[in-house]
Tab-separated table of N, CA, C and O in Angstrom:
chain	number	residue	atom	x	y	z
J	1	MET	N	0.847	-1.174	0.000
J	1	MET	CA	0.000	0.000	0.000
J	1	MET	C	0.894	1.239	0.000
J	1	MET	O	1.879	1.286	0.722
J	2	THR	N	0.529	2.238	-0.792
J	2	THR	CA	1.308	3.462	-0.838
J	2	THR	C	0.839	4.407	0.262
J	2	THR	O	-0.189	4.182	0.901
J	3	ALA	N	1.574	5.497	0.453
J	3	ALA	CA	1.257	6.448	1.525
J	3	ALA	C	-0.126	7.079	1.345
J	3	ALA	O	-0.779	7.424	2.326
J	4	ASP	N	-0.589	7.231	0.108
J	4	ASP	CA	-1.906	7.859	-0.100
J	4	ASP	C	-3.061	6.865	-0.008
J	4	ASP	O	-4.204	7.198	-0.267
J	5	GLY	N	-2.763	5.615	0.373
J	5	GLY	CA	-3.819	4.628	0.577
J	5	GLY	C	-4.210	3.858	-0.664
J	5	GLY	O	-5.142	3.066	-0.629
J	6	THR	N	-3.505	4.067	-1.774
J	6	THR	CA	-3.825	3.321	-2.984
J	6	THR	C	-2.939	2.082	-3.087
J	6	THR	O	-1.867	2.027	-2.506
J	7	ALA	N	-3.414	1.112	-3.812
J	7	ALA	CA	-2.622	-0.095	-4.021
J	7	ALA	C	-1.537	0.217	-5.043
J	7	ALA	O	-1.776	0.948	-5.998
J	8	PRO	N	-0.325	-0.314	-4.848
J	8	PRO	CA	0.730	-0.087	-5.846
J	8	PRO	C	0.295	-0.618	-7.204
J	8	PRO	O	-0.435	-1.601	-7.299
J	9	THR	N	0.755	0.046	-8.251
J	9	THR	CA	0.386	-0.338	-9.610
J	9	THR	C	0.714	-1.792	-9.885
J	9	THR	O	-0.062	-2.503	-10.527
J	10	GLU	N	1.865	-2.288	-9.395
J	10	GLU	CA	2.243	-3.682	-9.633
J	10	GLU	C	1.234	-4.640	-9.001
J	10	GLU	O	0.885	-5.655	-9.572
J	11	GLU	N	0.759	-4.316	-7.798
J	11	GLU	CA	-0.212	-5.172	-7.113
J	11	GLU	C	-1.528	-5.223	-7.886
J	11	GLU	O	-2.070	-6.299	-8.138
J	12	VAL	N	-2.030	-4.063	-8.302
J	12	VAL	CA	-3.273	-4.000	-9.068
J	12	VAL	C	-3.094	-4.731	-10.389
J	12	VAL	O	-3.937	-5.523	-10.804
J	13	GLY	N	-1.975	-4.491	-11.063
J	13	GLY	CA	-1.707	-5.155	-12.334
J	13	GLY	C	-1.666	-6.662	-12.196
J	13	GLY	O	-2.168	-7.380	-13.066
J	14	GLY	N	-1.122	-7.156	-11.109
J	14	GLY	CA	-1.088	-8.598	-10.875
J	14	GLY	C	-2.474	-9.184	-10.708
J	14	GLY	O	-2.793	-10.237	-11.277
J	15	TRP	N	-3.334	-8.497	-9.953
J	15	TRP	CA	-4.713	-8.974	-9.775
J	15	TRP	C	-5.462	-8.932	-11.101
J	15	TRP	O	-6.206	-9.845	-11.438
J	16	LEU	N	-5.265	-7.848	-11.864
J	16	LEU	CA	-5.931	-7.734	-13.167
J	16	LEU	C	-5.516	-8.867	-14.103
J	16	LEU	O	-6.352	-9.462	-14.783
J	17	ASP	N	-4.216	-9.156	-14.143
J	17	ASP	CA	-3.719	-10.239	-15.007
J	17	ASP	C	-4.344	-11.576	-14.628
J	17	ASP	O	-4.748	-12.353	-15.494
J	18	LYS	N	-4.421	-11.846	-13.335
J	18	LYS	CA	-4.978	-13.120	-12.870
J	18	LYS	C	-6.468	-13.242	-13.193
J	18	LYS	O	-6.927	-14.282	-13.667
J	19	LEU	N	-7.224	-12.172	-12.941
J	19	LEU	CA	-8.654	-12.218	-13.239
J	19	LEU	C	-8.878	-12.298	-14.747
J	19	LEU	O	-9.721	-13.068	-15.214
J	20	GLY	N	-8.126	-11.539	-15.513
J	20	GLY	CA	-8.238	-11.589	-16.962
J	20	GLY	C	-7.988	-12.989	-17.503
J	20	GLY	O	-8.723	-13.470	-18.381
J	21	ALA	N	-6.990	-13.668	-16.970
J	21	ALA	CA	-6.691	-15.038	-17.409
J	21	ALA	C	-7.851	-15.982	-17.103
J	21	ALA	O	-8.222	-16.814	-17.940
J	22	LEU	N	-8.435	-15.856	-15.914
J	22	LEU	CA	-9.587	-16.707	-15.560
J	22	LEU	C	-10.775	-16.446	-16.485
J	22	LEU	O	-11.449	-17.386	-16.918
J	23	LEU	N	-11.040	-15.192	-16.786
J	23	LEU	CA	-12.175	-14.859	-17.646
J	23	LEU	C	-11.962	-15.361	-19.072
J	23	LEU	O	-12.904	-15.798	-19.731
J	24	ARG	N	-10.732	-15.339	-19.535
J	24	ARG	CA	-10.442	-15.853	-20.878
J	24	ARG	C	-10.673	-17.357	-20.959
J	24	ARG	O	-11.068	-17.858	-22.004
J	25	THR	N	-10.444	-18.074	-19.865
J	25	THR	CA	-10.627	-19.537	-19.901
J	25	THR	C	-12.085	-19.929	-20.102
J	25	THR	O	-12.357	-21.046	-20.531
J	26	VAL	N	-13.027	-19.021	-19.807
J	26	VAL	CA	-14.445	-19.326	-20.025
J	26	VAL	C	-14.955	-18.701	-21.322
J	26	VAL	O	-16.155	-18.666	-21.572
J	27	GLY	N	-14.044	-18.183	-22.141
J	27	GLY	CA	-14.411	-17.695	-23.457
J	27	GLY	C	-14.739	-16.227	-23.565
J	27	GLY	O	-15.205	-15.777	-24.610
J	28	LEU	N	-14.513	-15.461	-22.509
J	28	LEU	CA	-14.762	-14.024	-22.593
J	28	LEU	C	-13.551	-13.321	-23.203
J	28	LEU	O	-12.419	-13.779	-23.059
J	29	VAL	N	-13.797	-12.216	-23.874
J	29	VAL	CA	-12.737	-11.376	-24.423
J	29	VAL	C	-12.452	-10.315	-23.366
J	29	VAL	O	-13.381	-9.712	-22.819
J	30	VAL	N	-11.170	-10.086	-23.065
J	30	VAL	CA	-10.807	-9.175	-21.986
J	30	VAL	C	-9.886	-8.076	-22.506
J	30	VAL	O	-8.888	-8.359	-23.169
J	31	ALA	N	-10.243	-6.826	-22.222
J	31	ALA	CA	-9.399	-5.675	-22.518
J	31	ALA	C	-8.885	-5.140	-21.187
J	31	ALA	O	-9.671	-4.876	-20.275
J	32	MET	N	-7.573	-5.012	-21.076
J	32	MET	CA	-6.953	-4.592	-19.821
J	32	MET	C	-6.671	-3.093	-19.815
J	32	MET	O	-6.238	-2.538	-20.812
J	33	GLY	N	-6.919	-2.464	-18.665
J	33	GLY	CA	-6.552	-1.077	-18.437
J	33	GLY	C	-5.533	-1.026	-17.312
J	33	GLY	O	-5.045	-2.059	-16.850
J	34	GLU	N	-5.219	0.163	-16.839
J	34	GLU	CA	-4.236	0.308	-15.765
J	34	GLU	C	-4.772	-0.189	-14.428
J	34	GLU	O	-4.061	-0.824	-13.663
J	35	THR	N	-6.041	0.119	-14.130
J	35	THR	CA	-6.637	-0.310	-12.862
J	35	THR	C	-7.947	-1.064	-13.060
J	35	THR	O	-8.621	-1.382	-12.096
J	36	SER	N	-8.322	-1.306	-14.311
J	36	SER	CA	-9.590	-1.971	-14.574
J	36	SER	C	-9.463	-2.893	-15.776
J	36	SER	O	-8.474	-2.848	-16.504
J	37	LEU	N	-10.498	-3.703	-15.946
J	37	LEU	CA	-10.597	-4.510	-17.157
J	37	LEU	C	-12.039	-4.501	-17.619
J	37	LEU	O	-12.959	-4.245	-16.841
J	38	ILE	N	-12.216	-4.737	-18.900
J	38	ILE	CA	-13.545	-4.861	-19.473
J	38	ILE	C	-13.631	-6.259	-20.065
J	38	ILE	O	-12.817	-6.634	-20.912
J	39	ALA	N	-14.592	-7.028	-19.571
J	39	ALA	CA	-14.834	-8.378	-20.079
J	39	ALA	C	-16.027	-8.296	-21.024
J	39	ALA	O	-16.999	-7.592	-20.748
J	40	ARG	N	-15.929	-9.034	-22.149
J	40	ARG	CA	-17.010	-9.013	-23.135
J	40	ARG	C	-17.387	-10.430	-23.551
J	40	ARG	O	-16.525	-11.282	-23.719
J	41	ASN	N	-18.663	-10.636	-23.699
J	41	ASN	CA	-19.190	-11.863	-24.285
J	41	ASN	C	-19.616	-11.462	-25.685
J	41	ASN	O	-20.584	-10.722	-25.855
J	42	ILE	N	-18.915	-11.936	-26.704
J	42	ILE	CA	-19.211	-11.502	-28.071
J	42	ILE	C	-20.102	-12.489	-28.818
J	42	ILE	O	-20.332	-12.339	-30.000
J	43	ARG	N	-20.602	-13.497	-28.111
J	43	ARG	CA	-21.500	-14.467	-28.739
J	43	ARG	C	-22.790	-13.782	-29.172
J	43	ARG	O	-23.379	-13.009	-28.420
J	44	GLU	N	-23.227	-14.063	-30.355
J	44	GLU	CA	-24.456	-13.469	-30.876
J	44	GLU	C	-25.654	-14.291	-30.448
J	44	GLU	O	-25.600	-15.523	-30.440
J	45	PRO	N	-26.761	-13.622	-30.131
J	45	PRO	CA	-27.977	-14.373	-29.841
J	45	PRO	C	-28.467	-15.066	-31.114
J	45	PRO	O	-28.266	-14.566	-32.217
J	46	GLU	N	-29.076	-16.209	-30.933
J	46	GLU	CA	-29.597	-16.953	-32.068
J	46	GLU	C	-30.612	-16.100	-32.821
J	46	GLU	O	-31.466	-15.449	-32.221
J	47	GLY	N	-30.498	-16.049	-34.147
J	47	GLY	CA	-31.438	-15.283	-34.962
J	47	GLY	C	-31.135	-13.802	-35.037
J	47	GLY	O	-31.968	-13.031	-35.499
J	48	ALA	N	-29.945	-13.360	-34.591
J	48	ALA	CA	-29.618	-11.938	-34.626
J	48	ALA	C	-29.547	-11.457	-36.074
J	48	ALA	O	-29.018	-12.137	-36.951
J	49	THR	N	-30.080	-10.279	-36.304
J	49	THR	CA	-30.040	-9.671	-37.635
J	49	THR	C	-28.791	-8.808	-37.758
J	49	THR	O	-28.131	-8.498	-36.754
J	50	ALA	N	-28.469	-8.379	-38.970
J	50	ALA	CA	-27.313	-7.504	-39.181
J	50	ALA	C	-27.479	-6.203	-38.402
J	50	ALA	O	-26.531	-5.711	-37.784
J	51	ALA	N	-28.697	-5.654	-38.404
J	51	ALA	CA	-28.940	-4.413	-37.660
J	51	ALA	C	-28.765	-4.637	-36.160
J	51	ALA	O	-28.173	-3.812	-35.461
J	52	GLY	N	-29.244	-5.766	-35.663
J	52	GLY	CA	-29.093	-6.078	-34.245
J	52	GLY	C	-27.635	-6.231	-33.851
J	52	GLY	O	-27.214	-5.758	-32.798
J	53	ARG	N	-26.853	-6.880	-34.703
J	53	ARG	CA	-25.420	-7.048	-34.414
J	53	ARG	C	-24.703	-5.702	-34.407
J	53	ARG	O	-23.809	-5.471	-33.612
J	54	ALA	N	-25.098	-4.791	-35.307
J	54	ALA	CA	-24.459	-3.476	-35.374
J	54	ALA	C	-24.784	-2.637	-34.145
J	54	ALA	O	-23.934	-1.894	-33.648
J	55	MET	N	-25.992	-2.768	-33.627
J	55	MET	CA	-26.408	-1.967	-32.471
J	55	MET	C	-25.934	-2.563	-31.149
J	55	MET	O	-25.793	-1.857	-30.162
J	56	ASN	N	-25.703	-3.860	-31.110
J	56	ASN	CA	-25.290	-4.522	-29.877
J	56	ASN	C	-24.125	-5.469	-30.173
J	56	ASN	O	-24.331	-6.637	-30.437
J	57	PRO	N	-22.890	-4.938	-30.132
J	57	PRO	CA	-21.740	-5.760	-30.480
J	57	PRO	C	-21.332	-6.769	-29.404
J	57	PRO	O	-20.295	-7.395	-29.504
J	58	GLY	N	-22.134	-6.953	-28.391
J	58	GLY	CA	-21.824	-7.928	-27.349
J	58	GLY	C	-22.058	-7.373	-25.960
J	58	GLY	O	-22.101	-6.164	-25.756
J	59	LEU	N	-22.226	-8.267	-25.013
J	59	LEU	CA	-22.375	-7.870	-23.616
J	59	LEU	C	-21.001	-7.521	-23.065
J	59	LEU	O	-20.025	-8.203	-23.356
J	60	ARG	N	-20.925	-6.500	-22.235
J	60	ARG	CA	-19.638	-6.120	-21.644
J	60	ARG	C	-19.834	-5.637	-20.213
J	60	ARG	O	-20.905	-5.138	-19.872
J	61	GLN	N	-18.785	-5.804	-19.411
J	61	GLN	CA	-18.825	-5.337	-18.025
J	61	GLN	C	-17.433	-4.905	-17.612
J	61	GLN	O	-16.469	-5.637	-17.814
J	62	GLU	N	-17.344	-3.722	-17.034
J	62	GLU	CA	-16.074	-3.228	-16.511
J	62	GLU	C	-16.008	-3.494	-15.015
J	62	GLU	O	-17.000	-3.341	-14.303
J	63	VAL	N	-14.835	-3.901	-14.541
J	63	VAL	CA	-14.558	-3.999	-13.112
J	63	VAL	C	-13.230	-3.298	-12.853
J	63	VAL	O	-12.333	-3.297	-13.698
J	64	VAL	N	-13.137	-2.683	-11.695
J	64	VAL	CA	-11.925	-1.972	-11.315
J	64	VAL	C	-11.367	-2.612	-10.046
J	64	VAL	O	-12.116	-3.123	-9.215
J	65	CYS	N	-10.047	-2.594	-9.919
J	65	CYS	CA	-9.382	-3.096	-8.713
J	65	CYS	C	-8.780	-1.896	-7.987
J	65	CYS	O	-7.962	-1.164	-8.546
J	66	GLN	N	-9.218	-1.706	-6.750
J	66	GLN	CA	-8.683	-0.623	-5.921
J	66	GLN	C	-8.929	-0.961	-4.458
J	66	GLN	O	-9.760	-1.813	-4.161
J	67	PRO	N	-8.208	-0.294	-3.555
J	67	PRO	CA	-8.394	-0.616	-2.144
J	67	PRO	C	-9.739	-0.143	-1.617
J	67	PRO	O	-10.263	0.880	-2.047
J	68	ASP	N	-10.276	-0.919	-0.671
J	68	ASP	CA	-11.497	-0.493	0.010
J	68	ASP	C	-11.109	0.475	1.123
J	68	ASP	O	-9.956	0.907	1.199
J	69	ALA	N	-12.040	0.808	1.993
J	69	ALA	CA	-11.785	1.773	3.071
J	69	ALA	C	-10.705	1.312	4.043
J	69	ALA	O	-10.067	2.128	4.701
J	70	THR	N	-10.460	-0.012	4.123
J	70	THR	CA	-9.436	-0.533	5.040
J	70	THR	C	-8.089	-0.726	4.361
J	70	THR	O	-7.133	-1.141	4.998
J	71	GLY	N	-8.024	-0.451	3.059
J	71	GLY	CA	-6.765	-0.586	2.324
J	71	GLY	C	-6.574	-1.926	1.634
J	71	GLY	O	-5.557	-2.153	0.987
J	72	VAL	N	-7.542	-2.826	1.757
J	72	VAL	CA	-7.462	-4.145	1.121
J	72	VAL	C	-7.928	-4.016	-0.326
J	72	VAL	O	-8.998	-3.450	-0.576
J	73	PRO	N	-7.150	-4.520	-1.310
J	73	PRO	CA	-7.600	-4.448	-2.705
J	73	PRO	C	-8.899	-5.214	-2.926
J	73	PRO	O	-9.045	-6.359	-2.481
J	74	TRP	N	-9.836	-4.584	-3.578
J	74	TRP	CA	-11.149	-5.158	-3.873
J	74	TRP	C	-11.462	-4.989	-5.346
J	74	TRP	O	-10.938	-4.097	-6.013
J	75	TRP	N	-12.363	-5.833	-5.830
J	75	TRP	CA	-12.975	-5.665	-7.145
J	75	TRP	C	-14.253	-4.858	-6.949
J	75	TRP	O	-15.000	-5.089	-6.003
J	76	PHE	N	-14.478	-3.923	-7.853
J	76	PHE	CA	-15.693	-3.116	-7.851
J	76	PHE	C	-16.314	-3.171	-9.241
J	76	PHE	O	-15.611	-3.013	-10.248
J	77	TRP	N	-17.633	-3.394	-9.293
J	77	TRP	CA	-18.369	-3.262	-10.544
J	77	TRP	C	-18.327	-1.793	-10.928
J	77	TRP	O	-18.410	-0.917	-10.063
J	78	VAL	N	-18.253	-1.484	-12.198
J	78	VAL	CA	-18.382	-0.110	-12.672
J	78	VAL	C	-19.701	-0.034	-13.434
J	78	VAL	O	-19.890	-0.719	-14.441
J	79	TRP	N	-20.634	0.760	-12.910
J	79	TRP	CA	-21.941	0.939	-13.539
J	79	TRP	C	-22.010	2.335	-14.126
J	79	TRP	O	-21.498	3.292	-13.540
J	80	GLN	N	-22.655	2.463	-15.254
J	80	GLN	CA	-22.796	3.757	-15.912
J	80	GLN	C	-23.552	4.716	-15.011
J	80	GLN	O	-24.513	4.335	-14.340
J	81	GLY	N	-23.124	5.979	-15.011
J	81	GLY	CA	-23.789	7.007	-14.218
J	81	GLY	C	-25.159	7.349	-14.788
J	81	GLY	O	-25.559	6.840	-15.838
J	82	PRO	N	-25.886	8.244	-14.123
J	82	PRO	CA	-27.260	8.553	-14.529
J	82	PRO	C	-27.368	9.281	-15.875
J	82	PRO	O	-28.411	9.261	-16.503
J	83	THR	N	-26.299	9.928	-16.306
J	83	THR	CA	-26.298	10.584	-17.611
J	83	THR	C	-25.092	10.113	-18.401
J	83	THR	O	-24.136	9.555	-17.838
J	84	ARG	N	-25.130	10.346	-19.678
J	84	ARG	CA	-24.076	9.858	-20.565
J	84	ARG	C	-22.690	10.379	-20.180
J	84	ARG	O	-21.697	9.675	-20.308
J	85	ASP	N	-22.598	11.621	-19.722
J	85	ASP	CA	-21.302	12.211	-19.385
J	85	ASP	C	-20.950	12.089	-17.894
J	85	ASP	O	-19.916	12.583	-17.459
J	86	ALA	N	-21.782	11.426	-17.113
J	86	ALA	CA	-21.506	11.243	-15.678
J	86	ALA	C	-20.437	10.175	-15.490
J	86	ALA	O	-20.352	9.231	-16.272
J	87	PRO	N	-19.615	10.314	-14.456
J	87	PRO	CA	-18.618	9.274	-14.191
J	87	PRO	C	-19.309	7.974	-13.768
J	87	PRO	O	-20.437	7.988	-13.278
J	88	GLY	N	-18.613	6.865	-13.971
J	88	GLY	CA	-19.154	5.578	-13.559
J	88	GLY	C	-19.306	5.500	-12.048
J	88	GLY	O	-18.622	6.198	-11.309
J	89	GLU	N	-20.243	4.674	-11.602
J	89	GLU	CA	-20.459	4.461	-10.176
J	89	GLU	C	-19.892	3.101	-9.803
J	89	GLU	O	-20.038	2.139	-10.555
J	90	LEU	N	-19.239	3.020	-8.645
J	90	LEU	CA	-18.608	1.781	-8.209
J	90	LEU	C	-19.468	1.059	-7.184
J	90	LEU	O	-20.008	1.684	-6.274
J	91	GLU	N	-19.578	-0.260	-7.345
J	91	GLU	CA	-20.283	-1.111	-6.392
J	91	GLU	C	-19.340	-2.242	-5.999
J	91	GLU	O	-18.798	-2.926	-6.874
J	92	PRO	N	-19.115	-2.468	-4.692
J	92	PRO	CA	-18.207	-3.536	-4.274
J	92	PRO	C	-18.644	-4.904	-4.800
J	92	PRO	O	-19.831	-5.238	-4.778
J	93	LEU	N	-17.672	-5.682	-5.277
J	93	LEU	CA	-17.917	-7.045	-5.744
J	93	LEU	C	-17.360	-8.032	-4.729
J	93	LEU	O	-18.105	-8.822	-4.167
J	94	CYS	N	-16.040	-7.989	-4.484
J	94	CYS	CA	-15.417	-8.886	-3.506
J	94	CYS	C	-13.945	-8.514	-3.370
J	94	CYS	O	-13.410	-7.782	-4.193
J	95	PRO	N	-13.268	-9.032	-2.329
J	95	PRO	CA	-11.831	-8.794	-2.214
J	95	PRO	C	-11.103	-9.336	-3.447
J	95	PRO	O	-11.502	-10.349	-4.035
J	96	ALA	N	-10.056	-8.661	-3.851
J	96	ALA	CA	-9.306	-9.059	-5.047
J	96	ALA	C	-8.786	-10.486	-4.951
J	96	ALA	O	-8.682	-11.177	-5.965
J	97	ALA	N	-8.486	-10.944	-3.752
J	97	ALA	CA	-7.960	-12.307	-3.578
J	97	ALA	C	-8.996	-13.383	-3.888
J	97	ALA	O	-8.629	-14.536	-4.136
J	98	ASN	N	-10.267	-13.055	-3.924
J	98	ASN	CA	-11.323	-14.030	-4.238
J	98	ASN	C	-11.523	-14.106	-5.750
J	98	ASN	O	-12.615	-13.882	-6.265
J	99	LEU	N	-10.468	-14.451	-6.463
J	99	LEU	CA	-10.481	-14.431	-7.921
J	99	LEU	C	-11.543	-15.335	-8.534
J	99	LEU	O	-12.247	-14.936	-9.463
J	100	GLU	N	-11.661	-16.563	-8.048
J	100	GLU	CA	-12.616	-17.504	-8.634
J	100	GLU	C	-14.052	-17.005	-8.469
J	100	GLU	O	-14.861	-17.110	-9.386
J	101	TRP	N	-14.357	-16.460	-7.304
J	101	TRP	CA	-15.699	-15.945	-7.060
J	101	TRP	C	-15.978	-14.753	-7.965
J	101	TRP	O	-17.055	-14.646	-8.558
J	102	ALA	N	-15.007	-13.835	-8.094
J	102	ALA	CA	-15.182	-12.668	-8.968
J	102	ALA	C	-15.398	-13.120	-10.406
J	102	ALA	O	-16.304	-12.617	-11.088
J	103	ALA	N	-14.605	-14.075	-10.874
J	103	ALA	CA	-14.745	-14.565	-12.252
J	103	ALA	C	-16.109	-15.211	-12.465
J	103	ALA	O	-16.756	-15.002	-13.501
J	104	GLU	N	-16.580	-15.970	-11.486
J	104	GLU	CA	-17.891	-16.615	-11.610
J	104	GLU	C	-19.001	-15.578	-11.686
J	104	GLU	O	-19.925	-15.693	-12.497
J	105	ARG	N	-18.948	-14.542	-10.876
J	105	ARG	CA	-19.983	-13.501	-10.883
J	105	ARG	C	-19.971	-12.727	-12.206
J	105	ARG	O	-21.014	-12.452	-12.776
J	106	ILE	N	-18.797	-12.379	-12.684
J	106	ILE	CA	-18.692	-11.644	-13.946
J	106	ILE	C	-19.208	-12.505	-15.093
J	106	ILE	O	-19.965	-12.036	-15.952
J	107	THR	N	-18.836	-13.772	-15.092
J	107	THR	CA	-19.294	-14.701	-16.128
J	107	THR	C	-20.810	-14.824	-16.098
J	107	THR	O	-21.459	-14.840	-17.147
J	108	ARG	N	-21.388	-14.867	-14.917
J	108	ARG	CA	-22.850	-14.975	-14.796
J	108	ARG	C	-23.541	-13.716	-15.331
J	108	ARG	O	-24.561	-13.812	-16.015
J	109	VAL	N	-22.993	-12.546	-15.051
J	109	VAL	CA	-23.578	-11.286	-15.544
J	109	VAL	C	-23.539	-11.248	-17.071
J	109	VAL	O	-24.460	-10.740	-17.707
J	110	LEU	N	-22.500	-11.811	-17.663
J	110	LEU	CA	-22.324	-11.758	-19.113
J	110	LEU	C	-22.866	-12.990	-19.830
J	110	LEU	O	-22.705	-13.110	-21.053
J	111	ALA	N	-23.511	-13.884	-19.114
J	111	ALA	CA	-24.015	-15.119	-19.716
J	111	ALA	C	-25.147	-14.833	-20.699
J	111	ALA	O	-25.955	-13.927	-20.495
J	112	MET	N	-25.154	-15.618	-21.740
J	112	MET	CA	-26.237	-15.553	-22.716
J	112	MET	C	-26.813	-16.968	-22.818
J	112	MET	O	-26.116	-17.893	-23.219
J	113	PRO	N	-28.067	-17.139	-22.400
J	113	PRO	CA	-28.639	-18.488	-22.405
J	113	PRO	C	-28.712	-19.073	-23.810
J	113	PRO	O	-28.801	-18.351	-24.798
J	114	GLU	N	-28.660	-20.401	-23.879
J	114	GLU	CA	-28.763	-21.105	-25.151
J	114	GLU	C	-30.208	-21.106	-25.628
J	114	GLU	O	-31.119	-21.304	-24.843
J	115	GLY	N	-30.418	-20.877	-26.902
J	115	GLY	CA	-31.733	-21.005	-27.518
J	115	GLY	C	-32.733	-19.969	-27.043
J	115	GLY	O	-32.410	-19.072	-26.262
J	116	PRO	N	-33.979	-20.103	-27.498
J	116	PRO	CA	-35.020	-19.148	-27.113
J	116	PRO	C	-35.408	-19.280	-25.640
J	116	PRO	O	-35.264	-20.348	-25.056
J	117	PRO	N	-35.907	-18.170	-25.034
J	117	PRO	CA	-36.281	-18.212	-23.607
J	117	PRO	C	-37.479	-19.083	-23.339
J	117	PRO	O	-38.280	-19.385	-24.121
């Protein structure tokens, strides 16, 4: 932990790499940032039209790794703010060390059921 209460870049980068690797093993596409990653499920729904594919290029979810109030690195969901130009809102997911649980939750959010509902 640094003096300002943030996790060192190397520590955050290590957690991001580990979570990204787990998400890739279940078929998600992962884009890495400095303190966050965006996981995407690019599978198309059955019967998708060209217009539908253009408007919805896949399900995606951003998560950020940063210390909680006690200084322990945590995963946080990043949700879009109330307006287009508002900053994202963070919701706690789990401690960064709970990699398997975080990967399972992210995978569940991005799941696309097989066939018609």
